[in-house]
GROMACS .gro file of C-alpha atoms in nm:
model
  435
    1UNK     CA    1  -5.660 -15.520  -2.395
    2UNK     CA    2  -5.583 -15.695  -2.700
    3UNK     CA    3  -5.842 -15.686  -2.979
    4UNK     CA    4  -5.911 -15.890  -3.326
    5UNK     CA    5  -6.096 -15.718  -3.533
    6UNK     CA    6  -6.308 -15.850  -3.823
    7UNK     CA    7  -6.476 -15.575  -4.113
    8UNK     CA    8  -6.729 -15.715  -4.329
    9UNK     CA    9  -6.949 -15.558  -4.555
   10UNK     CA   10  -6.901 -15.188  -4.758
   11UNK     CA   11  -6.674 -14.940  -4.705
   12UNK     CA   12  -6.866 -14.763  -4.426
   13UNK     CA   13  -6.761 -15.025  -4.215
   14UNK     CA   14  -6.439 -14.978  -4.307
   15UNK     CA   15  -6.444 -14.598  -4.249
   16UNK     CA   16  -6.631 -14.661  -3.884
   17UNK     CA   17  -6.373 -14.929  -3.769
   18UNK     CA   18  -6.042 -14.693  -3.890
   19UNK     CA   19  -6.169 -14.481  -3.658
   20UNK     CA   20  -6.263 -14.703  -3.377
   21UNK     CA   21  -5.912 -14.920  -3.434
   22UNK     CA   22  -5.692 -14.539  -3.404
   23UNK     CA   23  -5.914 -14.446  -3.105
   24UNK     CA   24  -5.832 -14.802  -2.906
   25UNK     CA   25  -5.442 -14.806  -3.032
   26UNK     CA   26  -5.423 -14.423  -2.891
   27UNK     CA   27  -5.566 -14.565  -2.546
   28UNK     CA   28  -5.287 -14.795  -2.526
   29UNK     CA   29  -5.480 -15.143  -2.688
   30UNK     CA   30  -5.377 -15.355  -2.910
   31UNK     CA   31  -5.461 -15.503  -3.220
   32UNK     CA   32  -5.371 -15.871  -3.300
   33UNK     CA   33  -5.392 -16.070  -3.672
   34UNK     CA   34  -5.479 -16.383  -3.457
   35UNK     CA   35  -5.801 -16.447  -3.253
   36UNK     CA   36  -5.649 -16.685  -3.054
   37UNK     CA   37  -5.412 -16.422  -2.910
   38UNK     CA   38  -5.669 -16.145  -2.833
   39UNK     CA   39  -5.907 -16.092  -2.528
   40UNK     CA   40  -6.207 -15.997  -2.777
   41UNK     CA   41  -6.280 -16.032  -3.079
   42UNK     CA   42  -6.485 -15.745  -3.286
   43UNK     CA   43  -6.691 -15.866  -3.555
   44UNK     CA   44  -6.845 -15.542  -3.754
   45UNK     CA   45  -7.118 -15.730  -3.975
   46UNK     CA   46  -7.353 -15.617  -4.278
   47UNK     CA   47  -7.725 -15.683  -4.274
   48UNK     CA   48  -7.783 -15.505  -4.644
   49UNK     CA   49  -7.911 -15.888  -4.866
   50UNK     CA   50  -7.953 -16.249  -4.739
   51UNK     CA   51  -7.585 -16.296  -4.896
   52UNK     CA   52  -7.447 -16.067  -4.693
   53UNK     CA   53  -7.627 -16.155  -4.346
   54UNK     CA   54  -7.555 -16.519  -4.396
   55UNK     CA   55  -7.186 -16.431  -4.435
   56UNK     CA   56  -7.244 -16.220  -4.083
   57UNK     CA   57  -7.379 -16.487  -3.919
   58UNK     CA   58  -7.098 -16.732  -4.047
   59UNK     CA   59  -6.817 -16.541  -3.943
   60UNK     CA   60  -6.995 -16.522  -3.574
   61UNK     CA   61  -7.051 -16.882  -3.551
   62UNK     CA   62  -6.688 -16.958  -3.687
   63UNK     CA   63  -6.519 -16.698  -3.430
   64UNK     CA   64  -6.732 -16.821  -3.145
   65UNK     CA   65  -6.636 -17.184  -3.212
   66UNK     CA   66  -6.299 -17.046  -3.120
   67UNK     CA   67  -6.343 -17.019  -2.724
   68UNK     CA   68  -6.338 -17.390  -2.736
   69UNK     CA   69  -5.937 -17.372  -2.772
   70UNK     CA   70  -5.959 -17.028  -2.577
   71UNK     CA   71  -6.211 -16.989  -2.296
   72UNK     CA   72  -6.135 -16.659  -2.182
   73UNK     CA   73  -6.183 -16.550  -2.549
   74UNK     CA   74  -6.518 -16.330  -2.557
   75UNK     CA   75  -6.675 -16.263  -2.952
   76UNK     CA   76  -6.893 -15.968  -2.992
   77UNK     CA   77  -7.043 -15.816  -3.324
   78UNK     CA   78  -7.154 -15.460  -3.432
   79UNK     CA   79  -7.303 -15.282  -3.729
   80UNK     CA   80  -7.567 -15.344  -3.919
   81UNK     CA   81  -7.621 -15.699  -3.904
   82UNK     CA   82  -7.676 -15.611  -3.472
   83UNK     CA   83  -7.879 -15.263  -3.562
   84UNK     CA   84  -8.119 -15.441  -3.734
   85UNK     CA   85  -8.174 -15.769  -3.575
   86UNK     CA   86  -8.062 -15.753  -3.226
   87UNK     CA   87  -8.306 -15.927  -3.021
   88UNK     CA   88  -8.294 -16.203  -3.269
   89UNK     CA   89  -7.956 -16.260  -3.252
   90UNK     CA   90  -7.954 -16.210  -2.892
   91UNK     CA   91  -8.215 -16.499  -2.873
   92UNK     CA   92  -8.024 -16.758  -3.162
   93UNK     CA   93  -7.695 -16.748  -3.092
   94UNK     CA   94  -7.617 -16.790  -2.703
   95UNK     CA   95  -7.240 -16.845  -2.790
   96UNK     CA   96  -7.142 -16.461  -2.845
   97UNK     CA   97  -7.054 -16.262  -2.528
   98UNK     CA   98  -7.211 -15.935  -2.672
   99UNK     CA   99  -7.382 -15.726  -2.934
  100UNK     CA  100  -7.352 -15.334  -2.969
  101UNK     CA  101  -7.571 -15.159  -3.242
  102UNK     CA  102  -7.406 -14.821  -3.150
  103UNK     CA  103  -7.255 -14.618  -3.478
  104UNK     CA  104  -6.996 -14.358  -3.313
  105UNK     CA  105  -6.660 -14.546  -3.302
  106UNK     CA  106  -6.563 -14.325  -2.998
  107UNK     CA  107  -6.897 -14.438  -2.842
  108UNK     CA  108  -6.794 -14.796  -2.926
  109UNK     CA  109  -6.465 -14.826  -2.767
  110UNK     CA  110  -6.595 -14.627  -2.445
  111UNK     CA  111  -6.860 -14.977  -2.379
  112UNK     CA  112  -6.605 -15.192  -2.457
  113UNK     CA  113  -6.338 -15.084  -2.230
  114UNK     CA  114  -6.605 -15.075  -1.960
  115UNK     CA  115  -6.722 -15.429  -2.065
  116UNK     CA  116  -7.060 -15.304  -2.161
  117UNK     CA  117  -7.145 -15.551  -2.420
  118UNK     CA  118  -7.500 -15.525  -2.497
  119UNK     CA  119  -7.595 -15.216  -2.580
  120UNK     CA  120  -7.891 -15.164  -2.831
  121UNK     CA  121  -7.922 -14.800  -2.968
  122UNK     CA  122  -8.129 -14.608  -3.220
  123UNK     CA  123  -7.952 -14.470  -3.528
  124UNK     CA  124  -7.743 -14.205  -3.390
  125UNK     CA  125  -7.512 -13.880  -3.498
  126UNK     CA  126  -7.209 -13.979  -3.723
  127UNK     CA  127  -6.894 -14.016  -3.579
  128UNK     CA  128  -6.720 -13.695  -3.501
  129UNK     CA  129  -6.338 -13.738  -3.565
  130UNK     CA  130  -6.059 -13.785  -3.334
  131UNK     CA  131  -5.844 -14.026  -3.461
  132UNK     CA  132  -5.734 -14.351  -3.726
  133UNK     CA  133  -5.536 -14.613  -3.773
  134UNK     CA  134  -5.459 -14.672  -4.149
  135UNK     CA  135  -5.213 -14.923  -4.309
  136UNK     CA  136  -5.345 -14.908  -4.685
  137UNK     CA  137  -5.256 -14.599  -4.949
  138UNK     CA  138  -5.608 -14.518  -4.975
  139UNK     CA  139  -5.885 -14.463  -4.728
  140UNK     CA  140  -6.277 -14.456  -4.704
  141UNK     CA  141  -6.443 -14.144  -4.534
  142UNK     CA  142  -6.788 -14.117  -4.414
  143UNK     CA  143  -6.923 -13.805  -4.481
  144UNK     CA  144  -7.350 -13.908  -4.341
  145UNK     CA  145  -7.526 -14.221  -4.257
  146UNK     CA  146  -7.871 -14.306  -4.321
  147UNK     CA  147  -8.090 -14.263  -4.628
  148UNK     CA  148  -8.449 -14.042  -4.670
  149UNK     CA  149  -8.499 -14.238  -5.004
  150UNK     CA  150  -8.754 -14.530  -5.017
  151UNK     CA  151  -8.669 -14.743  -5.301
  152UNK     CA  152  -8.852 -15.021  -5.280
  153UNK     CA  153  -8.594 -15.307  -5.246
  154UNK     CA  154  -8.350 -15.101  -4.975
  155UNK     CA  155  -8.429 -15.215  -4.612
  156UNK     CA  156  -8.130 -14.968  -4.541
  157UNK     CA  157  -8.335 -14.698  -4.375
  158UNK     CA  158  -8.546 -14.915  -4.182
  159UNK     CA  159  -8.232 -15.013  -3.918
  160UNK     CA  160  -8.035 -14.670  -4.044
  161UNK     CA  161  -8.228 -14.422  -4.013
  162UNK     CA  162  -8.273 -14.083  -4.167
  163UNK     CA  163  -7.964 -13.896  -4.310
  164UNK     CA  164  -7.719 -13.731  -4.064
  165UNK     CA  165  -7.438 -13.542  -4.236
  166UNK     CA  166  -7.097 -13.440  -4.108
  167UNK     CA  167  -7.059 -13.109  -4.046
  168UNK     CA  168  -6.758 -12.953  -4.344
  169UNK     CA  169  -6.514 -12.855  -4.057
  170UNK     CA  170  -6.540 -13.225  -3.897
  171UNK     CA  171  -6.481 -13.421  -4.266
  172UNK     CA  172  -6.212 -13.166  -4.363
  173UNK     CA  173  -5.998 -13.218  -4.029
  174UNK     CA  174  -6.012 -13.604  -4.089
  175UNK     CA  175  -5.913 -13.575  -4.445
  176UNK     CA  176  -5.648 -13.289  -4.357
  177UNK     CA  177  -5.534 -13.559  -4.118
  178UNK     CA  178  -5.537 -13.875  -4.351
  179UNK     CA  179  -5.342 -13.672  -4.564
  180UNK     CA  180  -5.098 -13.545  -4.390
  181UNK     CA  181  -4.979 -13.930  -4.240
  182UNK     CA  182  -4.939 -14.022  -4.627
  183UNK     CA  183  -5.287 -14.183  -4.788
  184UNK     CA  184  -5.258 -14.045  -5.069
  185UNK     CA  185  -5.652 -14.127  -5.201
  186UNK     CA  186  -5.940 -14.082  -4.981
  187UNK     CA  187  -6.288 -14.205  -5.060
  188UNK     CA  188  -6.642 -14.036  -4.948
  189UNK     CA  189  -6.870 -14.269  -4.899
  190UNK     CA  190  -7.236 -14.276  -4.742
  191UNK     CA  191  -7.617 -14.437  -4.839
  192UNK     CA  192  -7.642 -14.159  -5.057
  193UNK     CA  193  -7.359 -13.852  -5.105
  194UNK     CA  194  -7.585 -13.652  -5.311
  195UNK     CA  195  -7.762 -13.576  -4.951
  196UNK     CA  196  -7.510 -13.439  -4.815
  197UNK     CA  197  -7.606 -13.131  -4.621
  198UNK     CA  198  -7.936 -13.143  -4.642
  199UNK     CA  199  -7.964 -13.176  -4.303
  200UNK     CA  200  -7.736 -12.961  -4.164
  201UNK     CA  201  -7.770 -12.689  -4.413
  202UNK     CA  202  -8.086 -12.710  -4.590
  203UNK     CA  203  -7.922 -12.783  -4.897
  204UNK     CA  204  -7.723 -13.051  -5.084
  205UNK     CA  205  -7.353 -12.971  -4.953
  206UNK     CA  206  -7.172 -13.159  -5.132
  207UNK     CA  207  -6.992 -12.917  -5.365
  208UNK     CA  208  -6.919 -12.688  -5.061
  209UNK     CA  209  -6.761 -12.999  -4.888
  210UNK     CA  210  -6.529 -13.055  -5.213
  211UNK     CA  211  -6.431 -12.701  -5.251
  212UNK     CA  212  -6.288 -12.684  -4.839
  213UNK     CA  213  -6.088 -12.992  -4.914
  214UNK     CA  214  -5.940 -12.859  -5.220
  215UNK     CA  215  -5.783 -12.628  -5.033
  216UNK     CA  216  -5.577 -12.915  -4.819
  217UNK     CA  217  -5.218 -12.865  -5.054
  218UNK     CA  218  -5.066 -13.151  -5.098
  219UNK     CA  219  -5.092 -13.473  -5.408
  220UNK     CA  220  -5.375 -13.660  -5.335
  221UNK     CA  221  -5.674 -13.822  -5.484
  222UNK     CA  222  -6.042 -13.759  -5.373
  223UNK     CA  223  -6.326 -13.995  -5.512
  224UNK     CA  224  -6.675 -13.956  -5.476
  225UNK     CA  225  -6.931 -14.270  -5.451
  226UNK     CA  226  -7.271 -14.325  -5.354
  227UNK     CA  227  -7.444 -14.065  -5.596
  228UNK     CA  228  -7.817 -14.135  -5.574
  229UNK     CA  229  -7.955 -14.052  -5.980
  230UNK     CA  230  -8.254 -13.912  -5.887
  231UNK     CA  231  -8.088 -13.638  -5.693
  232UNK     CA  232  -7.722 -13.583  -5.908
  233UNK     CA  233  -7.760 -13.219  -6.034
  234UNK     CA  234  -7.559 -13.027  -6.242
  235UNK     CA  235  -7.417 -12.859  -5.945
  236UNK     CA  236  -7.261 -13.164  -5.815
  237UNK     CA  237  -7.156 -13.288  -6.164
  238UNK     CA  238  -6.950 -12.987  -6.219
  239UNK     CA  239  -6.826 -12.972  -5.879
  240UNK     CA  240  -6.688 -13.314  -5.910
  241UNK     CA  241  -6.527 -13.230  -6.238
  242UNK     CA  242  -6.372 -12.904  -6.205
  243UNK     CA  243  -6.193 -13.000  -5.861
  244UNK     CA  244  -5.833 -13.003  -5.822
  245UNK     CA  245  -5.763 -13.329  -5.603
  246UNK     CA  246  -6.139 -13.454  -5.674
  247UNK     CA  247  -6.158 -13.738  -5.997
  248UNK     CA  248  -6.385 -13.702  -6.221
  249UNK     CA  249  -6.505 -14.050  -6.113
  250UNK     CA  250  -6.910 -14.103  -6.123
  251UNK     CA  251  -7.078 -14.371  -5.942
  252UNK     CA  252  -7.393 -14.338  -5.991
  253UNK     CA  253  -7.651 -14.686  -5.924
  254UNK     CA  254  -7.912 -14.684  -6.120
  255UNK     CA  255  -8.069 -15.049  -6.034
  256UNK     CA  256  -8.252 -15.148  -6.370
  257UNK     CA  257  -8.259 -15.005  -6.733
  258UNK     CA  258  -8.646 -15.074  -6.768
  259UNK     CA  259  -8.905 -14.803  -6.714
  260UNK     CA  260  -9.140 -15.050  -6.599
  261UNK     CA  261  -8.889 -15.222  -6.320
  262UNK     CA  262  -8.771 -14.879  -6.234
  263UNK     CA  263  -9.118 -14.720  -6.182
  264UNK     CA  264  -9.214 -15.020  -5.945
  265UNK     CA  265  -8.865 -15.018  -5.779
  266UNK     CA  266  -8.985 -14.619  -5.691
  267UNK     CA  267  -8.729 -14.459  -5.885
  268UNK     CA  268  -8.767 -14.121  -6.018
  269UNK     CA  269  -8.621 -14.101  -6.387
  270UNK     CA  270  -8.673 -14.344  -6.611
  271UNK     CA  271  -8.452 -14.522  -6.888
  272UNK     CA  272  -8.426 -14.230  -7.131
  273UNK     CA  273  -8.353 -13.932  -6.854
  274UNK     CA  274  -8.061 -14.154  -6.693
  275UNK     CA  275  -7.908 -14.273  -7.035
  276UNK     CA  276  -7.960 -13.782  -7.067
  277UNK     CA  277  -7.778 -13.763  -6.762
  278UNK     CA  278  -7.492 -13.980  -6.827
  279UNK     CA  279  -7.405 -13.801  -7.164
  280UNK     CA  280  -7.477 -13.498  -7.013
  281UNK     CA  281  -7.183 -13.578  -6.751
  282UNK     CA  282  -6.944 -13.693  -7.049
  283UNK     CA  283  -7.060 -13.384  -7.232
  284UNK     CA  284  -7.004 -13.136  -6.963
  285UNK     CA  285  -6.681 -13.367  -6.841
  286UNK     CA  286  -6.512 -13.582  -7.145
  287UNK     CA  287  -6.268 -13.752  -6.868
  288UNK     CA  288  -6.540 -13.832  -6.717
  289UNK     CA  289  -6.555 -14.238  -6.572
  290UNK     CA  290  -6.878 -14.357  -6.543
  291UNK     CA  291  -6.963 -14.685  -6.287
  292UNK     CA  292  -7.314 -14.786  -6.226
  293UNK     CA  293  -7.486 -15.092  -6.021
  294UNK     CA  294  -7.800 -15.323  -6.173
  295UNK     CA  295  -8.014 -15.521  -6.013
  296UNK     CA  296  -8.133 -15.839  -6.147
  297UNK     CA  297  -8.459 -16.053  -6.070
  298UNK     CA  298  -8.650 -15.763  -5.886
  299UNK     CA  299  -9.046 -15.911  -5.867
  300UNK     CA  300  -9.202 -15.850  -6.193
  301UNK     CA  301  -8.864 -15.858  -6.433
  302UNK     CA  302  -8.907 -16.084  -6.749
  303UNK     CA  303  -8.689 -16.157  -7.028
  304UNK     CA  304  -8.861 -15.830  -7.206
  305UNK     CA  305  -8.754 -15.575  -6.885
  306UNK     CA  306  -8.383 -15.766  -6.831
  307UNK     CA  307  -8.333 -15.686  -7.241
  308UNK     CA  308  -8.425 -15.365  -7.191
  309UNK     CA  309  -8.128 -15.322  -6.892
  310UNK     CA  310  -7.881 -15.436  -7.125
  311UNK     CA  311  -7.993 -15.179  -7.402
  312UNK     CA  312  -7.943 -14.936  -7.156
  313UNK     CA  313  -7.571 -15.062  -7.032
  314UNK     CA  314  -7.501 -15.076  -7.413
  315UNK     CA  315  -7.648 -14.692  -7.478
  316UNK     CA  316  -7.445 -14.529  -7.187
  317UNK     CA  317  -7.121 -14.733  -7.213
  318UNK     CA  318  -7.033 -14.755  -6.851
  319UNK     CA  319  -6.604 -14.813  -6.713
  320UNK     CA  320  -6.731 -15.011  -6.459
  321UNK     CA  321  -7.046 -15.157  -6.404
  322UNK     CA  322  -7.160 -15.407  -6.063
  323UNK     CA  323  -7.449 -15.621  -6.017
  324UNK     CA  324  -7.646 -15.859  -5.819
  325UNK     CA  325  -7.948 -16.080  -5.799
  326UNK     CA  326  -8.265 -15.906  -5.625
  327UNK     CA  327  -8.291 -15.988  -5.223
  328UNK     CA  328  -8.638 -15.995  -5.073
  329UNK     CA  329  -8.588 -15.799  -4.749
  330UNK     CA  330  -8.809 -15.764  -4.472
  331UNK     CA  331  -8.935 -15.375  -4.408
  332UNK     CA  332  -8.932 -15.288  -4.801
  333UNK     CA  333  -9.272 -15.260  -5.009
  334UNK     CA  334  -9.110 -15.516  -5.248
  335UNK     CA  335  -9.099 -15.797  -4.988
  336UNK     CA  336  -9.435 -15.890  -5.032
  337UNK     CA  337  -9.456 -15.920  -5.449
  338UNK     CA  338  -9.419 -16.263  -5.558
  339UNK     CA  339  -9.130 -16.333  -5.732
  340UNK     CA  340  -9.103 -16.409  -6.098
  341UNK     CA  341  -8.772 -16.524  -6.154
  342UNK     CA  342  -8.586 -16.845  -6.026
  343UNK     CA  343  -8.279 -16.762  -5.845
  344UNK     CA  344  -8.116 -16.989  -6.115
  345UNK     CA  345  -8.276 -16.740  -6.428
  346UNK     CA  346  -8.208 -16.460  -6.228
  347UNK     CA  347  -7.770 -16.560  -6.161
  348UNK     CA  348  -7.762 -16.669  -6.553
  349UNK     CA  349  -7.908 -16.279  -6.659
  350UNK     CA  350  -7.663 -16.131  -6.396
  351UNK     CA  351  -7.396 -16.354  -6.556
  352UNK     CA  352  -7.521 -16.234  -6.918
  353UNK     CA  353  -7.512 -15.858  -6.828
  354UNK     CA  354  -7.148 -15.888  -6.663
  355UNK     CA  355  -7.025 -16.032  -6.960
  356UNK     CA  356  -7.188 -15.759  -7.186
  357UNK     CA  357  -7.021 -15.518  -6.981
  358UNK     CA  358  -6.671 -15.668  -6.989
  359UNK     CA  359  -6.657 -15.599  -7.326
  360UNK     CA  360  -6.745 -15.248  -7.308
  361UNK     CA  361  -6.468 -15.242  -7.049
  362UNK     CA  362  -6.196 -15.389  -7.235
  363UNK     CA  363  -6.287 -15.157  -7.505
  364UNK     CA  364  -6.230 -14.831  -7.269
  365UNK     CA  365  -5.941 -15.037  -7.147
  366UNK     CA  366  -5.765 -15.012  -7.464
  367UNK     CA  367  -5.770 -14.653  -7.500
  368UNK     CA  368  -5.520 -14.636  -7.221
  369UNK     CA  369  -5.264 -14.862  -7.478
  370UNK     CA  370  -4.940 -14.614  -7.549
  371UNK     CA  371  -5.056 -14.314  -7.303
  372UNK     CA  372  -4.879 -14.232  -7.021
  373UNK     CA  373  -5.048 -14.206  -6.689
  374UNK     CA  374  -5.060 -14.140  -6.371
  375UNK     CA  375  -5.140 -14.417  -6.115
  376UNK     CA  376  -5.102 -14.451  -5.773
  377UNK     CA  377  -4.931 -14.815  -5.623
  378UNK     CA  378  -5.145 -15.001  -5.365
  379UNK     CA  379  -4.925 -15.307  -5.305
  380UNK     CA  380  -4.629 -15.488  -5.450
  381UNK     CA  381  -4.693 -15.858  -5.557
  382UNK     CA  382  -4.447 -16.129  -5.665
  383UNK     CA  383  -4.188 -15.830  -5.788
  384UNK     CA  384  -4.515 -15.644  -5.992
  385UNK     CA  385  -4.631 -15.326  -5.826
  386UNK     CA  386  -4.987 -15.315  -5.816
  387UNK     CA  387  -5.197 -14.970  -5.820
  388UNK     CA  388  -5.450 -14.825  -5.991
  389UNK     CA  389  -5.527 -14.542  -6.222
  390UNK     CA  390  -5.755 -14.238  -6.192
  391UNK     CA  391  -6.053 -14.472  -6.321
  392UNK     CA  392  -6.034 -14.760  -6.102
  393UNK     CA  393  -6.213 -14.719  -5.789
  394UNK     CA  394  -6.039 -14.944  -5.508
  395UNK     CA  395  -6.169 -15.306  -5.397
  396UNK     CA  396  -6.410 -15.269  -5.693
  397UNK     CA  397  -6.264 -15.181  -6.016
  398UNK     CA  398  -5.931 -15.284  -6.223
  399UNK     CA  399  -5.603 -15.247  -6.178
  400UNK     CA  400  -5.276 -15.174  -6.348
  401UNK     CA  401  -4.972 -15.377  -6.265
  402UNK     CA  402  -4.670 -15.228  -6.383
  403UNK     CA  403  -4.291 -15.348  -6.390
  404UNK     CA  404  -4.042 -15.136  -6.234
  405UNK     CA  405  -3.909 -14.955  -5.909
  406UNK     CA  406  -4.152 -14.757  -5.667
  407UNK     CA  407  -4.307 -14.783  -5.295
  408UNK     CA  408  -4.614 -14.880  -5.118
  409UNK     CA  409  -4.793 -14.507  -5.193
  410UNK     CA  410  -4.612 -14.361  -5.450
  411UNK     CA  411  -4.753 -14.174  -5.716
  412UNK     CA  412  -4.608 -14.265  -6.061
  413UNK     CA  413  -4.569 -14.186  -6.414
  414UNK     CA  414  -4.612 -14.508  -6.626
  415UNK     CA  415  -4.661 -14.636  -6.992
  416UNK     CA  416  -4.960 -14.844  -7.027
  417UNK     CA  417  -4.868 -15.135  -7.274
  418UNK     CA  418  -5.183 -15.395  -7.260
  419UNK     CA  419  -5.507 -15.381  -7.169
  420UNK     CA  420  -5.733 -15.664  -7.033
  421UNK     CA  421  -6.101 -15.683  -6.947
  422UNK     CA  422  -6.059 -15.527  -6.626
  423UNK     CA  423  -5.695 -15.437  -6.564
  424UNK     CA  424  -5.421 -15.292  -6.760
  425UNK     CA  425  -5.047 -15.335  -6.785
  426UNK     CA  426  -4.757 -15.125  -6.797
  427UNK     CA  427  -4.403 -14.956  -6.721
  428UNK     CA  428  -4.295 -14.722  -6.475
  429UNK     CA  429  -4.142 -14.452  -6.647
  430UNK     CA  430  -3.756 -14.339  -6.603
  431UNK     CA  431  -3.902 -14.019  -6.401
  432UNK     CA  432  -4.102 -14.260  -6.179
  433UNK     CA  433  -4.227 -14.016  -5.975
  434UNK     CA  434  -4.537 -13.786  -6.063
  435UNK     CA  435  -4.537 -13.409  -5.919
   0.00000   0.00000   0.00000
């Protein structure tokens, strides 16, 4: 069989269809750049905002146009787009040939090579690991699926579910794996990483988890994302910052800088106990990078609350710092508040608070001027090599592009001689590669 697959959406997706795409190559299928020359094509879509669904919905439409020119050609989608609206897209859109909310990759490719194609299932164990098919020098690991918060915006348990960790022995084998076939960076992702464990052993797990895959040997990079505020304790902070392969990288979405938007969001600690914990993490970890996500036009946020989120980005003087306009969503406790905010107000705030934070960026930025680093090269492009530092998350963050000779993978020392907003420039050093 010869498939084309399609991954939208966040890097769970990406993790799940790894898996599933090394699972279907090890059965003997094939994957194929164009549509046009597969038997199916796999669309695994994202159902998080209305930006995000629309874009789902597009890309089905677009590849189901495509049976015109090839009508053997069957189009199916997954994820969370299908988990959470699967009779509806059933119903609207006669042209695809099948929809499959199931999670487990392994699961997955079992219906499709029996030509199974509509399959609706309730959120279900996390994939156990057998097998992936990377091509990139980094790669995203789930390590649990489903969220027990209830933030008021987040439809995200509603189609998700509760959380459901992976047991230690299952993530480390994956990662041992990874590892050993050359990515030299893997990423954990879930809803939330701070629950880790807490299903499966009563506790938050997460330093546990970091301390068995400390002991894989060789040079790699381990980053952490996802870490719910609320629930980041000391524990975790220091586990992340005293590992050996672990960066002491902090993501850490916080949603809104005012007490007032925060309280009504259902957030736990307010403006002054996140702006503690984030110098607490510098204190306890000076390397520390610090990357947070805001929210803008949530129902009830004025020109007062929005002032107050940029106070707050300018107290804690994030690396990194994403955003996006609020998203009424079906299923939350927020969907029913009238909005107060024009889409228009609420894109010209989220354009004010990006450019507030690339300042404080390109003033981190420059502290990197005349040091020598250690960055790892994600792609060559028009004779630059392309990679990233210990601070720059990939897909999300800067870069450093560097002049000189190295691979696809490598580890190197460089010189950083510029900085810009979000990336920074430099030279590979004369011993190029780092131990």
């Amino acid at each position: 069989m010869k498939l084309n697959l399609q991954v939208l959406g966040c890097p769970k997706n990406d993790a799940d269809m790894s898996n599933f795409r090394g699972i279907m190559s090890e059965r003997g299928h094939e994957f194929v750049d164009n549509p046009l020359d597969s038997d199916i094509v796999v669309i695994d879509t994202c159902g998080f905002i209305e930006a995000a669904k629309l874009e789902s919905i597009e890309n089905i439409l677009s590849y189901a146009h495509l049976k015109e020119r090839n009508p053997s050609l069957k189009v199916m989608a997954v994820g969370c787009l299908v988990q959470r609206y699967f009779s509806e897209l059933k119903k609207e859109i006669p042209e695809i040939d099948g929809l499959i909310s199931v999670t487990s990759p392994k699961r997955l490719a079992d219906l499709i090579e029996k030509g199974d194609l509509w399959v609706y299932a309730e959120p279900e164990a996390v994939y156990e690991f057998t097998s992936r098919c990377d091509a990139l020098p980094y790669a995203f690991v789930k390590i649990g699926d489903g969220c027990d918060r209830a933030c008021a915006f987040c439809s995200i348990p509603s189609f998700k579910g509760r959380s459901r960790s992976r047991p230690v022995e299952d993530v480390f084998n994956e990662i041992h794996s990874l590892v050993s076939k050359g990515t030299r960076e893997v990423v954990l992702v879930s809803q939330d990483t701070t629950q880790y464990g807490l299903d499966i052993y009563g506790k938050q797990a997460l330093p546990e988890l970091l301390e068995a895959i400390d002991r894989i040997p060789q040079d790699f990079w381990v980053r952490v994302m996802y870490l719910h505020p609320d629930h980041l304790t000391s524990r975790i902070i220091d586990a992340i910052g005293s590992s050996e392969h672990v960066l002491p990288y902090y993501d850490v979405p916080v949603q809104s800088g005012s007490d007032r938007i925060l309280s009504d969001m259902e957030r736990r600690r307010n403006s002054s106990e996140l702006v503690r914990l984030f110098r607490d993490i510098r204190r306890r970890i000076p390397e520390a990078v610090l990357r947070t996500t805001l929210m803008v036009g949530f129902p009830g946020e004025t020109r007062e609350s929005f002032e107050q989120s940029l106070e707050f980005v300018k107290a804690v003087g994030f690396n990194w710092l994403g955003g996006f306009v609020y998203s009424p969503e079906e299923g939350t406790t927020a969907f029913s508040r009238r909005s107060t905010m024009s889409q228009e107000r609420a894109q010209n705030y989220l354009n004010e608070l990006l450019f507030e934070q690339d300042g404080i960026s390109h003033l981190l930025n420059q502290r990197h001027v005349g040091k020598q680093k250690k960055a790892l090269i994600d792609e060559r492009v028009g004779g630059m090599l392309v990679g990233r530092l210990y601070d720059c998350a990939p897909e999300i963050d800067g870069s450093v592009i560097l002049s000189g000779n190295a691979s696809v993978g490598d580890f190197v020392n460089c010189t950083i001689t510029a900085a810009e907003v979000h990336d920074t420039r430099g030279v590979v050093n004369a011993d190029a590669k780092s131990a």
